[in-house]
Amino acid sequence: QVQLVESAGGLVQPGDSLRLSCAASGFTFRYDVMRWYRQAPGKERELVARISSGGRITSYADSFKGRFTISRDDDKNTVNLQMSNLKPEDAAVYYCNRVDGKYWGQGTQVTVSS
């Protein structure tokens, strides 16, 4: 059974940074492309970033380039999202997942407010 546990969200002020983490289990993590998504209240889920198996290739939605960095640690079965210069519009629940999106964790809440 695939399990995805996101953590390390929180309340920050505009301009602050956060590093989110996702612990994965139930599949061969190192072979999978992993993604971060986010969903704000009343809005559809959107793709934030993705990282290849092995972590050599990363990509981002245009609006996040230069502020967000995705990484992975295959020894720990984790995928991370380093976020900098956070803005109020970044407030959302952030999720990690595989490409198939069959199983979802609870996500981790990021709130950006002054």
mmCIF file with all atom_site columns, C-alpha atoms in Angstrom:
data_model
loop_
_atom_site.group_PDB
_atom_site.id
_atom_site.type_symbol
_atom_site.label_atom_id
_atom_site.label_alt_id
_atom_site.label_comp_id
_atom_site.label_asym_id
_atom_site.label_entity_id
_atom_site.label_seq_id
_atom_site.pdbx_PDB_ins_code
_atom_site.Cartn_x
_atom_site.Cartn_y
_atom_site.Cartn_z
_atom_site.occupancy
_atom_site.B_iso_or_equiv
_atom_site.pdbx_formal_charge
_atom_site.auth_seq_id
_atom_site.auth_comp_id
_atom_site.auth_asym_id
_atom_site.auth_atom_id
_atom_site.pdbx_PDB_model_num
ATOM 1   C CA . GLN A 1 1   ? 0.000   0.000  0.000   1.00 0.00 ? 1   GLN A CA 1
ATOM 2   C CA . VAL A 1 2   ? 1.409   3.341  -1.028  1.00 0.00 ? 2   VAL A CA 1
ATOM 3   C CA . GLN A 1 3   ? 1.749   5.775  1.839   1.00 0.00 ? 3   GLN A CA 1
ATOM 4   C CA . LEU A 1 4   ? 2.703   9.402  1.511   1.00 0.00 ? 4   LEU A CA 1
ATOM 5   C CA . VAL A 1 5   ? 3.201   11.550 4.576   1.00 0.00 ? 5   VAL A CA 1
ATOM 6   C CA . GLU A 1 6   ? 3.833   15.241 4.081   1.00 0.00 ? 6   GLU A CA 1
ATOM 7   C CA . SER A 1 7   ? 5.194   17.357 6.885   1.00 0.00 ? 7   SER A CA 1
ATOM 8   C CA . ALA A 1 8   ? 6.862   20.605 7.949   1.00 0.00 ? 8   ALA A CA 1
ATOM 9   C CA . GLY A 1 9   ? 4.306   23.065 6.735   1.00 0.00 ? 9   GLY A CA 1
ATOM 10  C CA . GLY A 1 10  ? 3.411   25.955 8.958   1.00 0.00 ? 10  GLY A CA 1
ATOM 11  C CA . LEU A 1 11  ? 2.613   29.605 9.355   1.00 0.00 ? 11  LEU A CA 1
ATOM 12  C CA . VAL A 1 12  ? 5.140   32.018 7.921   1.00 0.00 ? 12  VAL A CA 1
ATOM 13  C CA . GLN A 1 13  ? 5.353   35.650 6.966   1.00 0.00 ? 13  GLN A CA 1
ATOM 14  C CA . PRO A 1 14  ? 5.759   36.865 3.402   1.00 0.00 ? 14  PRO A CA 1
ATOM 15  C CA . GLY A 1 15  ? 9.358   36.496 2.317   1.00 0.00 ? 15  GLY A CA 1
ATOM 16  C CA . ASP A 1 16  ? 10.054  33.598 4.653   1.00 0.00 ? 16  ASP A CA 1
ATOM 17  C CA . SER A 1 17  ? 11.200  30.134 3.654   1.00 0.00 ? 17  SER A CA 1
ATOM 18  C CA . LEU A 1 18  ? 9.989   26.636 4.394   1.00 0.00 ? 18  LEU A CA 1
ATOM 19  C CA . ARG A 1 19  ? 11.263  23.191 3.591   1.00 0.00 ? 19  ARG A CA 1
ATOM 20  C CA . LEU A 1 20  ? 8.536   20.624 3.189   1.00 0.00 ? 20  LEU A CA 1
ATOM 21  C CA . SER A 1 21  ? 9.188   16.924 3.397   1.00 0.00 ? 21  SER A CA 1
ATOM 22  C CA . CYS A 1 22  ? 7.364   13.852 2.161   1.00 0.00 ? 22  CYS A CA 1
ATOM 23  C CA . ALA A 1 23  ? 8.036   10.372 3.465   1.00 0.00 ? 23  ALA A CA 1
ATOM 24  C CA . ALA A 1 24  ? 7.074   7.635  1.034   1.00 0.00 ? 24  ALA A CA 1
ATOM 25  C CA . SER A 1 25  ? 6.601   3.923  1.458   1.00 0.00 ? 25  SER A CA 1
ATOM 26  C CA . GLY A 1 26  ? 4.883   0.968  -0.171  1.00 0.00 ? 26  GLY A CA 1
ATOM 27  C CA . PHE A 1 27  ? 6.646   1.181  -3.521  1.00 0.00 ? 27  PHE A CA 1
ATOM 28  C CA . THR A 1 28  ? 10.115  1.285  -4.980  1.00 0.00 ? 28  THR A CA 1
ATOM 29  C CA . PHE A 1 29  ? 10.637  4.960  -4.418  1.00 0.00 ? 29  PHE A CA 1
ATOM 30  C CA . ARG A 1 30  ? 13.912  5.353  -6.235  1.00 0.00 ? 30  ARG A CA 1
ATOM 31  C CA . TYR A 1 31  ? 12.354  4.256  -9.539  1.00 0.00 ? 31  TYR A CA 1
ATOM 32  C CA . ASP A 1 32  ? 9.554   6.784  -9.520  1.00 0.00 ? 32  ASP A CA 1
ATOM 33  C CA . VAL A 1 33  ? 9.195   10.300 -10.741 1.00 0.00 ? 33  VAL A CA 1
ATOM 34  C CA . MET A 1 34  ? 7.862   12.264 -7.798  1.00 0.00 ? 34  MET A CA 1
ATOM 35  C CA . ARG A 1 35  ? 5.808   15.405 -7.760  1.00 0.00 ? 35  ARG A CA 1
ATOM 36  C CA . TRP A 1 36  ? 4.690   18.152 -5.440  1.00 0.00 ? 36  TRP A CA 1
ATOM 37  C CA . TYR A 1 37  ? 1.215   19.591 -5.819  1.00 0.00 ? 37  TYR A CA 1
ATOM 38  C CA . ARG A 1 38  ? -0.725  22.195 -3.950  1.00 0.00 ? 38  ARG A CA 1
ATOM 39  C CA . GLN A 1 39  ? -4.365  23.021 -3.527  1.00 0.00 ? 39  GLN A CA 1
ATOM 40  C CA . ALA A 1 40  ? -5.817  26.202 -2.140  1.00 0.00 ? 40  ALA A CA 1
ATOM 41  C CA . PRO A 1 41  ? -9.375  26.412 -0.818  1.00 0.00 ? 41  PRO A CA 1
ATOM 42  C CA . GLY A 1 42  ? -11.870 26.594 -3.653  1.00 0.00 ? 42  GLY A CA 1
ATOM 43  C CA . LYS A 1 43  ? -9.243  25.950 -6.289  1.00 0.00 ? 43  LYS A CA 1
ATOM 44  C CA . GLU A 1 44  ? -8.142  22.928 -8.232  1.00 0.00 ? 44  GLU A CA 1
ATOM 45  C CA . ARG A 1 45  ? -4.997  21.069 -7.365  1.00 0.00 ? 45  ARG A CA 1
ATOM 46  C CA . GLU A 1 46  ? -2.005  22.296 -9.314  1.00 0.00 ? 46  GLU A CA 1
ATOM 47  C CA . LEU A 1 47  ? 1.349   20.783 -10.090 1.00 0.00 ? 47  LEU A CA 1
ATOM 48  C CA . VAL A 1 48  ? 4.249   22.607 -8.462  1.00 0.00 ? 48  VAL A CA 1
ATOM 49  C CA . ALA A 1 49  ? 7.351   20.582 -9.244  1.00 0.00 ? 49  ALA A CA 1
ATOM 50  C CA . ARG A 1 50  ? 8.594   17.194 -10.334 1.00 0.00 ? 50  ARG A CA 1
ATOM 51  C CA . ILE A 1 51  ? 11.807  15.273 -10.028 1.00 0.00 ? 51  ILE A CA 1
ATOM 52  C CA . SER A 1 52  ? 13.090  12.316 -11.982 1.00 0.00 ? 52  SER A CA 1
ATOM 53  C CA . SER A 1 53  ? 14.139  8.994  -10.601 1.00 0.00 ? 53  SER A CA 1
ATOM 54  C CA . GLY A 1 54  ? 17.617  9.520  -9.252  1.00 0.00 ? 54  GLY A CA 1
ATOM 55  C CA . GLY A 1 55  ? 16.998  13.246 -8.949  1.00 0.00 ? 55  GLY A CA 1
ATOM 56  C CA . ARG A 1 56  ? 19.056  14.348 -11.934 1.00 0.00 ? 56  ARG A CA 1
ATOM 57  C CA . ILE A 1 57  ? 16.229  16.171 -13.681 1.00 0.00 ? 57  ILE A CA 1
ATOM 58  C CA . THR A 1 58  ? 13.845  18.615 -12.084 1.00 0.00 ? 58  THR A CA 1
ATOM 59  C CA . SER A 1 59  ? 11.110  20.771 -13.505 1.00 0.00 ? 59  SER A CA 1
ATOM 60  C CA . TYR A 1 60  ? 8.716   23.389 -12.225 1.00 0.00 ? 60  TYR A CA 1
ATOM 61  C CA . ALA A 1 61  ? 5.617   25.188 -13.219 1.00 0.00 ? 61  ALA A CA 1
ATOM 62  C CA . ASP A 1 62  ? 6.670   28.550 -14.606 1.00 0.00 ? 62  ASP A CA 1
ATOM 63  C CA . SER A 1 63  ? 5.288   30.526 -11.704 1.00 0.00 ? 63  SER A CA 1
ATOM 64  C CA . PHE A 1 64  ? 7.522   28.693 -9.222  1.00 0.00 ? 64  PHE A CA 1
ATOM 65  C CA . LYS A 1 65  ? 10.830  28.760 -11.056 1.00 0.00 ? 65  LYS A CA 1
ATOM 66  C CA . GLY A 1 66  ? 13.538  30.479 -9.058  1.00 0.00 ? 66  GLY A CA 1
ATOM 67  C CA . ARG A 1 67  ? 11.721  30.250 -5.725  1.00 0.00 ? 67  ARG A CA 1
ATOM 68  C CA . PHE A 1 68  ? 11.026  26.558 -5.215  1.00 0.00 ? 68  PHE A CA 1
ATOM 69  C CA . THR A 1 69  ? 13.462  23.670 -5.362  1.00 0.00 ? 69  THR A CA 1
ATOM 70  C CA . ILE A 1 70  ? 12.519  20.011 -5.346  1.00 0.00 ? 70  ILE A CA 1
ATOM 71  C CA . SER A 1 71  ? 14.960  17.362 -4.184  1.00 0.00 ? 71  SER A CA 1
ATOM 72  C CA . ARG A 1 72  ? 14.957  13.755 -3.099  1.00 0.00 ? 72  ARG A CA 1
ATOM 73  C CA . ASP A 1 73  ? 16.874  11.438 -0.843  1.00 0.00 ? 73  ASP A CA 1
ATOM 74  C CA . ASP A 1 74  ? 16.475  7.896  -2.081  1.00 0.00 ? 74  ASP A CA 1
ATOM 75  C CA . ASP A 1 75  ? 18.261  6.477  0.953   1.00 0.00 ? 75  ASP A CA 1
ATOM 76  C CA . LYS A 1 76  ? 15.503  7.893  3.125   1.00 0.00 ? 76  LYS A CA 1
ATOM 77  C CA . ASN A 1 77  ? 12.615  7.592  0.668   1.00 0.00 ? 77  ASN A CA 1
ATOM 78  C CA . THR A 1 78  ? 11.870  11.268 0.940   1.00 0.00 ? 78  THR A CA 1
ATOM 79  C CA . VAL A 1 79  ? 11.134  14.060 -1.468  1.00 0.00 ? 79  VAL A CA 1
ATOM 80  C CA . ASN A 1 80  ? 11.469  17.652 -0.331  1.00 0.00 ? 80  ASN A CA 1
ATOM 81  C CA . LEU A 1 81  ? 10.340  21.046 -1.456  1.00 0.00 ? 81  LEU A CA 1
ATOM 82  C CA . GLN A 1 82  ? 12.420  24.042 -0.481  1.00 0.00 ? 82  GLN A CA 1
ATOM 83  C CA . MET A 1 83  ? 10.347  27.191 -0.770  1.00 0.00 ? 83  MET A CA 1
ATOM 84  C CA . SER A 1 84  ? 11.745  30.677 -0.537  1.00 0.00 ? 84  SER A CA 1
ATOM 85  C CA . ASN A 1 85  ? 10.331  34.178 -0.719  1.00 0.00 ? 85  ASN A CA 1
ATOM 86  C CA . LEU A 1 86  ? 6.903   32.886 0.120   1.00 0.00 ? 86  LEU A CA 1
ATOM 87  C CA . LYS A 1 87  ? 3.928   34.965 -0.866  1.00 0.00 ? 87  LYS A CA 1
ATOM 88  C CA . PRO A 1 88  ? 0.367   35.034 0.431   1.00 0.00 ? 88  PRO A CA 1
ATOM 89  C CA . GLU A 1 89  ? -0.803  33.360 -2.748  1.00 0.00 ? 89  GLU A CA 1
ATOM 90  C CA . ASP A 1 90  ? 1.410   30.374 -1.903  1.00 0.00 ? 90  ASP A CA 1
ATOM 91  C CA . ALA A 1 91  ? -0.899  29.474 0.958   1.00 0.00 ? 91  ALA A CA 1
ATOM 92  C CA . ALA A 1 92  ? -2.298  26.024 0.286   1.00 0.00 ? 92  ALA A CA 1
ATOM 93  C CA . VAL A 1 93  ? -2.168  22.416 1.298   1.00 0.00 ? 93  VAL A CA 1
ATOM 94  C CA . TYR A 1 94  ? 0.878   20.844 -0.285  1.00 0.00 ? 94  TYR A CA 1
ATOM 95  C CA . TYR A 1 95  ? 0.948   17.216 -1.371  1.00 0.00 ? 95  TYR A CA 1
ATOM 96  C CA . CYS A 1 96  ? 3.535   14.896 -2.792  1.00 0.00 ? 96  CYS A CA 1
ATOM 97  C CA . ASN A 1 97  ? 2.670   12.036 -5.091  1.00 0.00 ? 97  ASN A CA 1
ATOM 98  C CA . ARG A 1 98  ? 3.636   9.653  -7.817  1.00 0.00 ? 98  ARG A CA 1
ATOM 99  C CA . VAL A 1 99  ? 2.635   10.334 -11.375 1.00 0.00 ? 99  VAL A CA 1
ATOM 100 C CA . ASP A 1 100 ? -0.346  8.011  -11.176 1.00 0.00 ? 100 ASP A CA 1
ATOM 101 C CA . GLY A 1 101 ? -1.877  9.936  -8.283  1.00 0.00 ? 101 GLY A CA 1
ATOM 102 C CA . LYS A 1 102 ? -3.741  6.897  -7.074  1.00 0.00 ? 102 LYS A CA 1
ATOM 103 C CA . TYR A 1 103 ? -3.017  7.416  -3.397  1.00 0.00 ? 103 TYR A CA 1
ATOM 104 C CA . TRP A 1 104 ? -2.922  10.715 -1.557  1.00 0.00 ? 104 TRP A CA 1
ATOM 105 C CA . GLY A 1 105 ? -1.625  11.694 1.830   1.00 0.00 ? 105 GLY A CA 1
ATOM 106 C CA . GLN A 1 106 ? -3.155  14.317 4.070   1.00 0.00 ? 106 GLN A CA 1
ATOM 107 C CA . GLY A 1 107 ? -0.870  17.044 2.814   1.00 0.00 ? 107 GLY A CA 1
ATOM 108 C CA . THR A 1 108 ? 0.779   19.734 4.872   1.00 0.00 ? 108 THR A CA 1
ATOM 109 C CA . GLN A 1 109 ? -0.671  23.191 5.348   1.00 0.00 ? 109 GLN A CA 1
ATOM 110 C CA . VAL A 1 110 ? 1.312   26.251 4.405   1.00 0.00 ? 110 VAL A CA 1
ATOM 111 C CA . THR A 1 111 ? -0.052  29.583 5.532   1.00 0.00 ? 111 THR A CA 1
ATOM 112 C CA . VAL A 1 112 ? 1.580   32.845 4.520   1.00 0.00 ? 112 VAL A CA 1
ATOM 113 C CA . SER A 1 113 ? 0.355   35.876 6.381   1.00 0.00 ? 113 SER A CA 1
ATOM 114 C CA . SER A 1 114 ? 1.697   39.035 7.907   1.00 0.00 ? 114 SER A CA 1
#
